[in-house]
CSV table of C-alpha atoms and ligand atoms in Angstrom, one decimal:
chain,number,residue,atom,x,y,z
V,1,MET,CA,252.3,-9.9,23.9
V,2,ILE,CA,252.3,-10.9,27.4
V,3,SER,CA,249.1,-9.8,29.1
V,4,SER,CA,248.9,-9.1,32.9
V,5,PHE,CA,246.5,-8.1,35.7
V,6,VAL,CA,246.9,-5.7,38.5
V,7,ILE,CA,245.2,-6.6,41.9
V,8,THR,CA,244.7,-3.8,44.2
V,9,GLY,CA,242.9,-3.3,47.4
V,10,PHE,CA,243.2,-1.8,50.9
V,11,LEU,CA,245.1,-3.9,53.6
V,12,GLY,CA,243.6,-7.5,54.0
V,13,VAL,CA,240.9,-7.0,51.8
V,14,GLY,CA,241.5,-10.5,50.3
V,15,LYS,CA,243.8,-9.9,47.3
V,16,THR,CA,246.2,-12.9,47.9
V,17,THR,CA,243.0,-15.0,48.7
V,18,LEU,CA,241.8,-14.0,45.1
V,19,LEU,CA,245.4,-15.0,43.8
V,20,ILE,CA,245.0,-18.4,45.6
V,21,ASN,CA,241.5,-19.1,44.9
V,22,THR,CA,240.7,-17.8,41.6
V,23,VAL,CA,243.4,-17.4,39.2
V,24,LYS,CA,245.2,-20.9,40.2
V,25,ASN,CA,242.2,-22.4,38.7
V,26,TYR,CA,241.6,-20.6,35.3
V,27,PHE,CA,245.1,-20.5,34.4
V,28,GLN,CA,246.5,-24.3,35.1
V,29,ASP,CA,247.6,-24.5,31.3
V,30,LYS,CA,249.3,-21.1,31.2
V,31,LYS,CA,252.6,-20.0,32.5
V,32,VAL,CA,251.7,-17.5,35.3
V,33,ALA,CA,254.1,-15.3,37.1
V,34,ILE,CA,253.2,-13.4,40.3
V,35,VAL,CA,254.6,-10.2,41.3
V,36,ILE,CA,253.6,-9.2,44.9
V,37,ASN,CA,254.7,-6.0,46.6
V,38,GLU,CA,254.0,-6.2,50.3
V,39,PHE,CA,253.9,-3.3,52.7
V,40,GLY,CA,256.6,-4.3,55.5
V,41,GLU,CA,260.2,-5.9,54.9
V,42,VAL,CA,259.1,-9.5,55.7
V,43,GLY,CA,257.1,-11.2,53.0
V,44,VAL,CA,254.2,-13.2,54.2
V,45,ASP,CA,252.0,-13.4,51.1
V,46,GLY,CA,255.3,-14.3,49.2
V,47,THR,CA,255.8,-17.3,51.2
V,48,ILE,CA,252.3,-18.4,51.0
V,49,LEU,CA,252.1,-17.7,47.2
V,50,LYS,CA,255.3,-19.5,46.5
V,51,ASN,CA,253.3,-22.6,47.9
V,52,VAL,CA,250.9,-22.3,45.2
V,53,TYR,CA,252.9,-20.8,42.1
V,54,SER,CA,256.1,-21.7,40.9
V,55,GLU,CA,257.2,-18.2,39.8
V,56,VAL,CA,256.8,-15.6,42.5
V,57,LEU,CA,258.6,-12.3,42.6
V,58,GLU,CA,258.7,-10.6,45.8
V,59,ILE,CA,259.2,-6.6,45.9
V,60,SER,CA,258.9,-6.0,49.8
V,61,GLU,CA,260.1,-2.8,51.0
V,62,GLY,CA,258.4,0.1,50.4
V,63,CYS,CA,255.4,0.8,47.8
V,64,ILE,CA,256.1,0.2,44.1
V,65,CYS,CA,253.4,2.9,43.3
V,66,CYS,CA,255.4,5.4,44.4
V,67,LYS,CA,259.3,4.7,45.5
V,68,LEU,CA,260.0,1.8,43.6
V,69,SER,CA,259.1,1.9,40.4
V,70,GLU,CA,262.4,1.1,39.0
V,71,GLU,CA,262.8,-1.8,41.4
V,72,PHE,CA,259.4,-2.8,39.8
V,73,GLU,CA,260.3,-2.5,36.3
V,74,LYS,CA,263.6,-4.2,36.7
V,75,GLY,CA,261.9,-7.4,38.6
V,76,VAL,CA,259.4,-7.5,35.9
V,77,ARG,CA,262.0,-7.4,33.0
V,78,GLU,CA,264.0,-10.3,34.9
V,79,ILE,CA,260.9,-12.4,35.5
V,80,ILE,CA,260.1,-12.2,31.7
V,81,GLN,CA,263.9,-13.1,30.9
V,82,ASN,CA,264.4,-16.0,33.0
V,83,TYR,CA,260.7,-17.4,32.9
V,84,ASN,CA,259.1,-16.3,29.8
V,85,PRO,CA,255.4,-15.9,31.5
V,86,GLU,CA,252.4,-15.8,29.5
V,87,ILE,CA,250.7,-13.6,32.0
V,88,ILE,CA,251.7,-11.6,35.0
V,89,PHE,CA,249.5,-10.9,38.2
V,90,VAL,CA,250.7,-8.0,40.1
V,91,GLU,CA,249.6,-7.7,43.7
V,92,THR,CA,250.1,-4.1,45.1
V,93,SER,CA,250.7,-3.7,48.7
V,94,GLY,CA,247.5,-2.7,50.6
V,95,THR,CA,248.8,0.8,50.7
V,96,SER,CA,249.6,1.4,47.1
V,97,GLU,CA,247.8,2.8,44.3
V,98,PRO,CA,247.3,0.9,41.2
V,99,PHE,CA,247.7,3.5,38.3
V,100,PRO,CA,251.5,4.0,38.4
V,101,ILE,CA,252.1,0.4,38.2
V,102,PHE,CA,249.6,0.0,35.5
V,103,MET,CA,251.9,2.6,33.7
V,104,SER,CA,254.9,0.9,34.7
V,105,LEU,CA,253.3,-2.5,33.0
V,106,GLN,CA,252.6,-0.3,29.8
V,107,ASN,CA,255.9,1.0,29.7
V,108,LEU,CA,257.3,-2.3,29.8
V,109,GLY,CA,255.4,-3.1,26.5
V,110,ILE,CA,252.9,-5.6,28.8
V,111,SER,CA,249.2,-5.4,28.1
V,112,VAL,CA,247.1,-4.7,31.0
V,113,ASP,CA,244.0,-6.6,30.7
V,114,GLY,CA,242.7,-5.4,34.0
V,115,VAL,CA,243.0,-3.7,37.1
V,116,ILE,CA,240.7,-5.2,39.9
V,117,CYS,CA,240.2,-3.5,43.3
V,118,VAL,CA,239.2,-6.0,45.7
V,119,ILE,CA,236.9,-4.1,48.6
V,120,ASP,CA,236.2,-5.7,51.8
V,121,THR,CA,232.7,-5.1,52.4
V,122,LYS,CA,232.7,-5.9,55.8
V,123,ASN,CA,235.1,-3.3,57.0
V,124,PHE,CA,234.8,-0.7,54.3
V,125,ASP,CA,233.7,1.8,56.9
V,126,ASN,CA,236.7,1.3,58.8
V,127,TYR,CA,239.1,2.3,55.7
V,128,LYS,CA,237.0,4.1,53.3
V,129,ASP,CA,238.2,7.5,54.6
V,130,HIS,CA,241.8,6.9,53.6
V,131,SER,CA,242.5,8.7,50.7
V,132,THR,CA,244.5,5.6,49.3
V,133,ALA,CA,241.4,3.5,49.1
V,134,LYS,CA,239.5,6.2,47.2
V,135,TYR,CA,242.4,6.2,44.5
V,136,GLN,CA,242.5,2.4,44.6
V,137,ILE,CA,238.9,2.6,43.4
V,138,GLY,CA,239.2,5.3,40.9
V,139,GLY,CA,242.4,3.9,39.5
V,140,SER,CA,240.5,0.2,38.9
V,141,ASN,CA,238.0,-1.1,35.8
V,142,ILE,CA,236.8,-4.2,37.9
V,143,LEU,CA,235.6,-3.6,41.3
V,144,VAL,CA,235.0,-6.5,43.6
V,145,LEU,CA,232.9,-6.3,46.5
V,146,ASN,CA,234.6,-9.3,48.4
V,147,LYS,CA,233.6,-10.7,51.9
V,148,ILE,CA,230.1,-10.5,51.2
V,149,ASP,CA,229.5,-13.5,53.5
V,150,LEU,CA,229.9,-11.2,56.3
V,151,VAL,CA,227.5,-8.6,55.5
V,152,ASP,CA,223.7,-8.3,55.5
V,153,GLU,CA,221.6,-7.3,52.1
V,154,ASP,CA,221.3,-4.0,53.3
V,155,THR,CA,224.8,-3.2,54.1
V,156,LEU,CA,225.8,-5.0,50.7
V,157,LYS,CA,223.8,-2.4,48.9
V,158,ARG,CA,224.9,0.6,50.8
V,159,VAL,CA,228.5,-0.1,50.5
V,160,GLU,CA,227.8,-0.9,46.4
V,161,ASN,CA,226.1,2.6,46.5
V,162,GLU,CA,229.3,4.1,48.2
V,163,VAL,CA,231.8,2.6,46.0
V,164,ARG,CA,230.0,3.6,42.6
V,165,GLU,CA,230.0,7.3,44.1
V,166,ILE,CA,233.8,7.3,45.0
V,167,LYS,CA,234.2,5.5,41.6
V,168,GLU,CA,232.5,8.4,39.9
V,169,LYS,CA,234.7,11.0,41.9
V,170,TYR,CA,237.8,9.6,41.9
V,171,ASN,CA,238.2,7.6,38.4
V,172,VAL,CA,241.5,8.5,37.0
V,173,LYS,CA,241.2,11.3,34.3
V,174,ASN,CA,243.7,12.4,31.8
V,175,ILE,CA,244.6,15.4,33.1
V,176,LEU,CA,245.3,17.0,29.5
V,177,THR,CA,241.9,15.9,28.0
V,178,GLY,CA,240.3,15.5,31.4
V,179,GLN,CA,238.6,12.5,29.8
V,180,PRO,CA,238.5,9.3,32.2
V,181,ILE,CA,241.2,6.6,31.3
V,182,PHE,CA,238.8,3.8,32.1
V,183,LYS,CA,235.6,4.4,29.9
V,184,ASN,CA,233.7,2.1,31.9
V,185,TYR,CA,234.1,-0.6,34.8
V,186,VAL,CA,232.5,-3.6,36.2
V,187,LEU,CA,231.2,-4.5,39.6
V,188,PHE,CA,231.2,-8.1,41.3
V,189,LYS,CA,230.2,-9.4,44.6
V,190,THR,CA,232.0,-12.6,45.9
V,191,LYS,CA,233.4,-14.2,48.8
V,192,TYR,CA,236.9,-15.5,49.1
V,193,GLY,CA,237.9,-13.9,46.0
V,194,VAL,CA,236.1,-16.3,43.5
V,195,LEU,CA,235.4,-14.5,40.7
V,196,PRO,CA,234.1,-15.7,37.1
V,197,GLU,CA,236.5,-16.6,34.4
V,198,GLU,CA,235.2,-14.3,31.8
V,199,ILE,CA,236.9,-11.7,33.7
V,200,PHE,CA,240.1,-13.0,32.7
V,201,LEU,CA,238.9,-13.1,29.1
V,202,GLY,CA,238.3,-9.9,28.5
V,203,VAL,CA,234.9,-9.1,29.7
V,204,ALA,CA,236.1,-5.6,30.9
V,205,ASP,CA,238.8,-5.4,28.3
V,206,LEU,CA,241.0,-2.6,28.9
V,207,GLU,CA,242.2,-2.8,25.3
V,208,LYS,CA,239.7,-0.3,24.7
V,209,VAL,CA,241.4,2.2,26.8
V,210,SER,CA,243.6,4.1,24.8
V,211,LYS,CA,247.3,3.9,25.6
V,212,LEU,CA,248.3,6.9,27.5
V,213,PRO,CA,249.7,10.0,25.5
V,214,GLU,CA,253.3,10.4,26.6
V,215,ASN,CA,254.1,12.6,29.4
V,216,THR,CA,250.6,12.3,30.8
V,217,MET,CA,249.9,11.7,34.4
V,218,PRO,CA,246.6,11.3,35.9
V,219,SER,CA,245.7,13.7,38.9
V,220,THR,CA,247.0,11.3,41.6
V,221,HIS,CA,248.0,10.4,45.0
V,222,ILE,CA,247.7,13.0,47.8
V,223,TYR,CA,250.1,11.6,50.3
V,224,ASP,CA,248.1,12.2,53.4
V,225,ASP,CA,247.6,8.4,54.2
V,226,LYS,CA,250.4,7.7,57.0
V,227,PHE,CA,251.1,3.8,57.4
V,228,SER,CA,253.8,2.3,59.3
V,229,GLN,CA,254.9,-1.1,60.4
V,230,LYS,CA,256.5,-3.0,62.9
V,231,ILE,CA,257.7,-6.6,63.0
V,232,ILE,CA,258.0,-8.6,65.8
V,233,TYR,CA,260.0,-11.9,65.8
V,234,LEU,CA,258.3,-14.4,68.4
V,235,PRO,CA,259.8,-17.3,70.7
V,236,ASP,CA,258.8,-20.8,69.4
V,237,THR,CA,258.0,-21.5,73.1
V,238,MET,CA,254.7,-19.7,72.8
V,239,GLU,CA,251.5,-21.4,73.3
V,240,PHE,CA,248.4,-20.9,71.2
V,241,LYS,CA,246.5,-19.3,74.2
V,242,GLU,CA,249.3,-16.4,74.6
V,243,LEU,CA,249.1,-15.6,70.9
V,244,ASP,CA,245.2,-15.4,71.0
V,245,LYS,CA,245.5,-13.3,74.1
V,246,LEU,CA,248.0,-10.9,72.3
V,247,LEU,CA,245.8,-10.7,69.2
V,248,SER,CA,242.6,-10.3,71.2
V,249,ASN,CA,242.9,-6.4,72.2
V,250,VAL,CA,244.6,-4.8,69.2
V,251,PRO,CA,244.5,-1.2,69.5
V,252,LYS,CA,242.3,0.7,66.7
V,253,ASN,CA,245.3,2.2,64.7
V,254,ILE,CA,246.4,-1.3,63.9
V,255,TYR,CA,244.6,-2.1,60.9
V,256,ARG,CA,246.3,-5.4,60.0
V,257,ILE,CA,248.4,-8.0,61.5
V,258,LYS,CA,249.7,-11.0,59.7
V,259,GLY,CA,252.6,-13.4,60.0
V,260,ILE,CA,253.5,-17.1,60.3
V,261,VAL,CA,254.1,-18.3,64.1
V,262,LYS,CA,255.3,-21.7,65.3
V,263,LEU,CA,253.9,-22.5,68.6
V,264,LYS,CA,254.5,-24.9,71.3
V,265,ASP,CA,251.2,-26.7,71.6
V,266,ILE,CA,250.2,-26.7,67.7
V,267,PRO,CA,251.9,-29.4,65.5
V,268,ASN,CA,252.1,-27.0,62.3
V,269,PRO,CA,253.0,-23.3,61.8
V,270,LEU,CA,250.1,-21.0,61.7
V,271,ILE,CA,249.2,-18.2,59.5
V,272,VAL,CA,247.8,-15.3,61.4
V,273,ASN,CA,245.6,-12.9,59.6
V,274,TYR,CA,243.9,-10.1,61.3
V,275,SER,CA,242.2,-7.2,59.4
V,276,PHE,CA,240.2,-4.8,61.3
V,277,GLY,CA,239.0,-6.9,64.2
V,278,ASP,CA,238.8,-10.4,62.1
V,279,LEU,CA,241.1,-12.8,63.1
V,280,THR,CA,241.6,-16.1,61.6
V,281,PHE,CA,244.5,-18.6,61.8
V,282,GLU,CA,245.3,-21.0,59.1
V,283,GLU,CA,247.9,-24.3,59.0
V,284,PHE,CA,250.9,-23.8,56.9
V,285,PRO,CA,252.8,-27.2,57.6
V,286,GLU,CA,255.6,-26.1,54.7
V,287,TYR,CA,256.7,-23.2,56.7
V,288,ASN,CA,260.0,-23.4,58.5
V,289,GLY,CA,261.4,-20.1,59.2
V,290,LYS,CA,261.1,-17.8,62.0
V,291,SER,CA,257.9,-16.9,64.0
V,292,PHE,CA,257.3,-13.3,63.5
V,293,LEU,CA,254.0,-10.6,63.1
V,294,VAL,CA,253.9,-7.8,61.1
V,295,PHE,CA,251.8,-5.0,62.5
V,296,ILE,CA,250.4,-2.5,60.0
V,297,GLY,CA,248.6,1.0,61.1
V,298,SER,CA,249.1,4.4,61.5
V,299,GLY,CA,251.3,6.1,64.3
V,300,LEU,CA,253.1,3.0,65.3
V,301,GLU,CA,256.4,4.2,65.6
V,302,ASN,CA,256.4,5.1,69.4
V,303,GLN,CA,253.7,2.4,69.9
V,304,ASN,CA,255.1,-0.3,72.1
V,305,ILE,CA,252.6,-2.7,70.4
V,306,ILE,CA,253.0,-5.9,72.6
V,307,LYS,CA,254.9,-7.1,75.8
V,308,LEU,CA,256.5,-10.6,75.7
V,309,ASN,CA,256.9,-12.3,78.9
D,1,LIG,N1,235.0,-14.4,55.5
D,1,LIG,C1,235.6,-14.3,54.5
D,1,LIG,N2,237.2,-13.9,54.9
D,1,LIG,C2,238.0,-13.6,53.8
D,1,LIG,C3,237.3,-13.6,52.4
D,1,LIG,N3,238.3,-13.0,51.7
D,1,LIG,C4,239.7,-13.2,52.5
D,1,LIG,N4,239.3,-13.2,53.6
D,1,LIG,C5,240.2,-13.3,54.9
D,1,LIG,O1,240.6,-12.3,54.9
D,1,LIG,C6,242.1,-12.3,55.7
D,1,LIG,C7,242.9,-11.4,54.6
D,1,LIG,O2,243.0,-11.7,53.3
D,1,LIG,P1,244.2,-11.7,52.5
D,1,LIG,O3,243.7,-12.3,50.9
D,1,LIG,O4,245.6,-12.0,53.1
D,1,LIG,O5,244.1,-9.9,52.0
D,1,LIG,P2,245.0,-9.2,51.4
D,1,LIG,O6,244.3,-8.1,50.5
D,1,LIG,O7,246.1,-10.0,50.4
D,1,LIG,O8,245.7,-8.6,52.7
D,1,LIG,P3,247.4,-7.5,52.4
D,1,LIG,O9,248.0,-8.3,51.4
D,1,LIG,O10,247.9,-7.6,53.6
D,1,LIG,O11,246.8,-6.2,52.1
D,1,LIG,C8,242.3,-13.8,55.6
D,1,LIG,O12,242.1,-14.2,56.8
D,1,LIG,C9,241.5,-14.3,54.5
D,1,LIG,O13,241.0,-15.9,54.7
D,1,LIG,C10,235.8,-13.5,52.3
D,1,LIG,O14,235.2,-13.5,51.3
D,1,LIG,N5,235.1,-13.8,53.5
D,2,LIG,MG1,248.1,-10.1,50.2
C-alpha cells in the first residue's frame, strides 16, 4: 500500500521548509512524490520543490479541501500511474483544511500515516482567530510548533497551551458517533521544520485510527475566512532597494507575500518570503521565469497594492 502524509498549517508557517529540510533526508532511498496545492495561480513552492524532488504535482488554483477534490484525486491517480511512488506528501494550501484531503487519500486506497499541522509559534497570535487555522489543528494528529528560534520560553509555553486547547475543542469528530477521529496526537517543537525520523516511521500511527464509516462527514469548515490574492509581475529592471522598499510597508490585511524576483543589481533571482511582517530573501539561481510576487490576504480585491514607477 502506498503511504502518505498530509502537511497542513496556515499561510507561511513553514510547510514547504519542512518538505525541503526534513522529508528529503529521511526518504533518500524511497520514491517520493509531492503534491502541492498553493493558494494562487502561480506556483512558487512547486517551482522550488521541483528543484529538490523529481516528482512534484502542482494543483494550483483554488483550494483542494473545498473545490478541487476531483482534480486532486485525478492528479494523485495520475502520479501513481506514471511514477509509482512509495510515499506521497501532500502540502495543502495555507487556507485549506486537511480533513477532506485525508478522506480523499483514503478513498484512493492510500494509507494516511500522519496529518502534520505546522504552526508558526511567532506569528500564531496574528492568525489563530481564523477558523481555518483552528480546523487545521483539529484535523491533524502531529502538531509542530515551528519557528521556535523566534520566540522566548514564555511565548512558547503560552502558544503550546493555546494550541492544545484548540486541539481539544476542534478535534475532528465522527458526527454519527461523536467520537474523535484521531484518538490521540503528538506535539513537537522545532525550527525550520526539522523533525525526528520516528514521526515518519509511525510514532503517531494513524493506522490505529479506524477507517471512516461511509457517508460520514466530520463537522467541518465554516467558510467565514475570506482570503484573496493578487499577482504582480515586476520588471527585471528593478533594483534591490526598490523591492525592499516595496516590502517594507505592507498593510496589515496582507498576511503573506511570496514570489521569485530577478533584480538588476543582484546576480541571481531571489525567492521572496514574507509572512506577518517577517521578510526573507534567498537566492534561486536555477529560476529563469518571470519576476512576480503573489500577495495573499483578506479584502485585497479593491486594493491597489503597489505602485510601480
Ligand atoms: N526563523 C525561521 N524562519 C522559518 C522557519 N521555518 C520556516 N521559516 C521561513 O518562513 C518562510 C515561509 O516558509 P515556507 O516553508 O515557505 O512556509 P509555507 O507554510 O510553505 O507557506 P505557504 O505555502 O505560502 O503557506 C520562509 O522564509 C522560511 O525560510 C523557522 O523555524 N524559523
Ligand atoms: Mg508552502
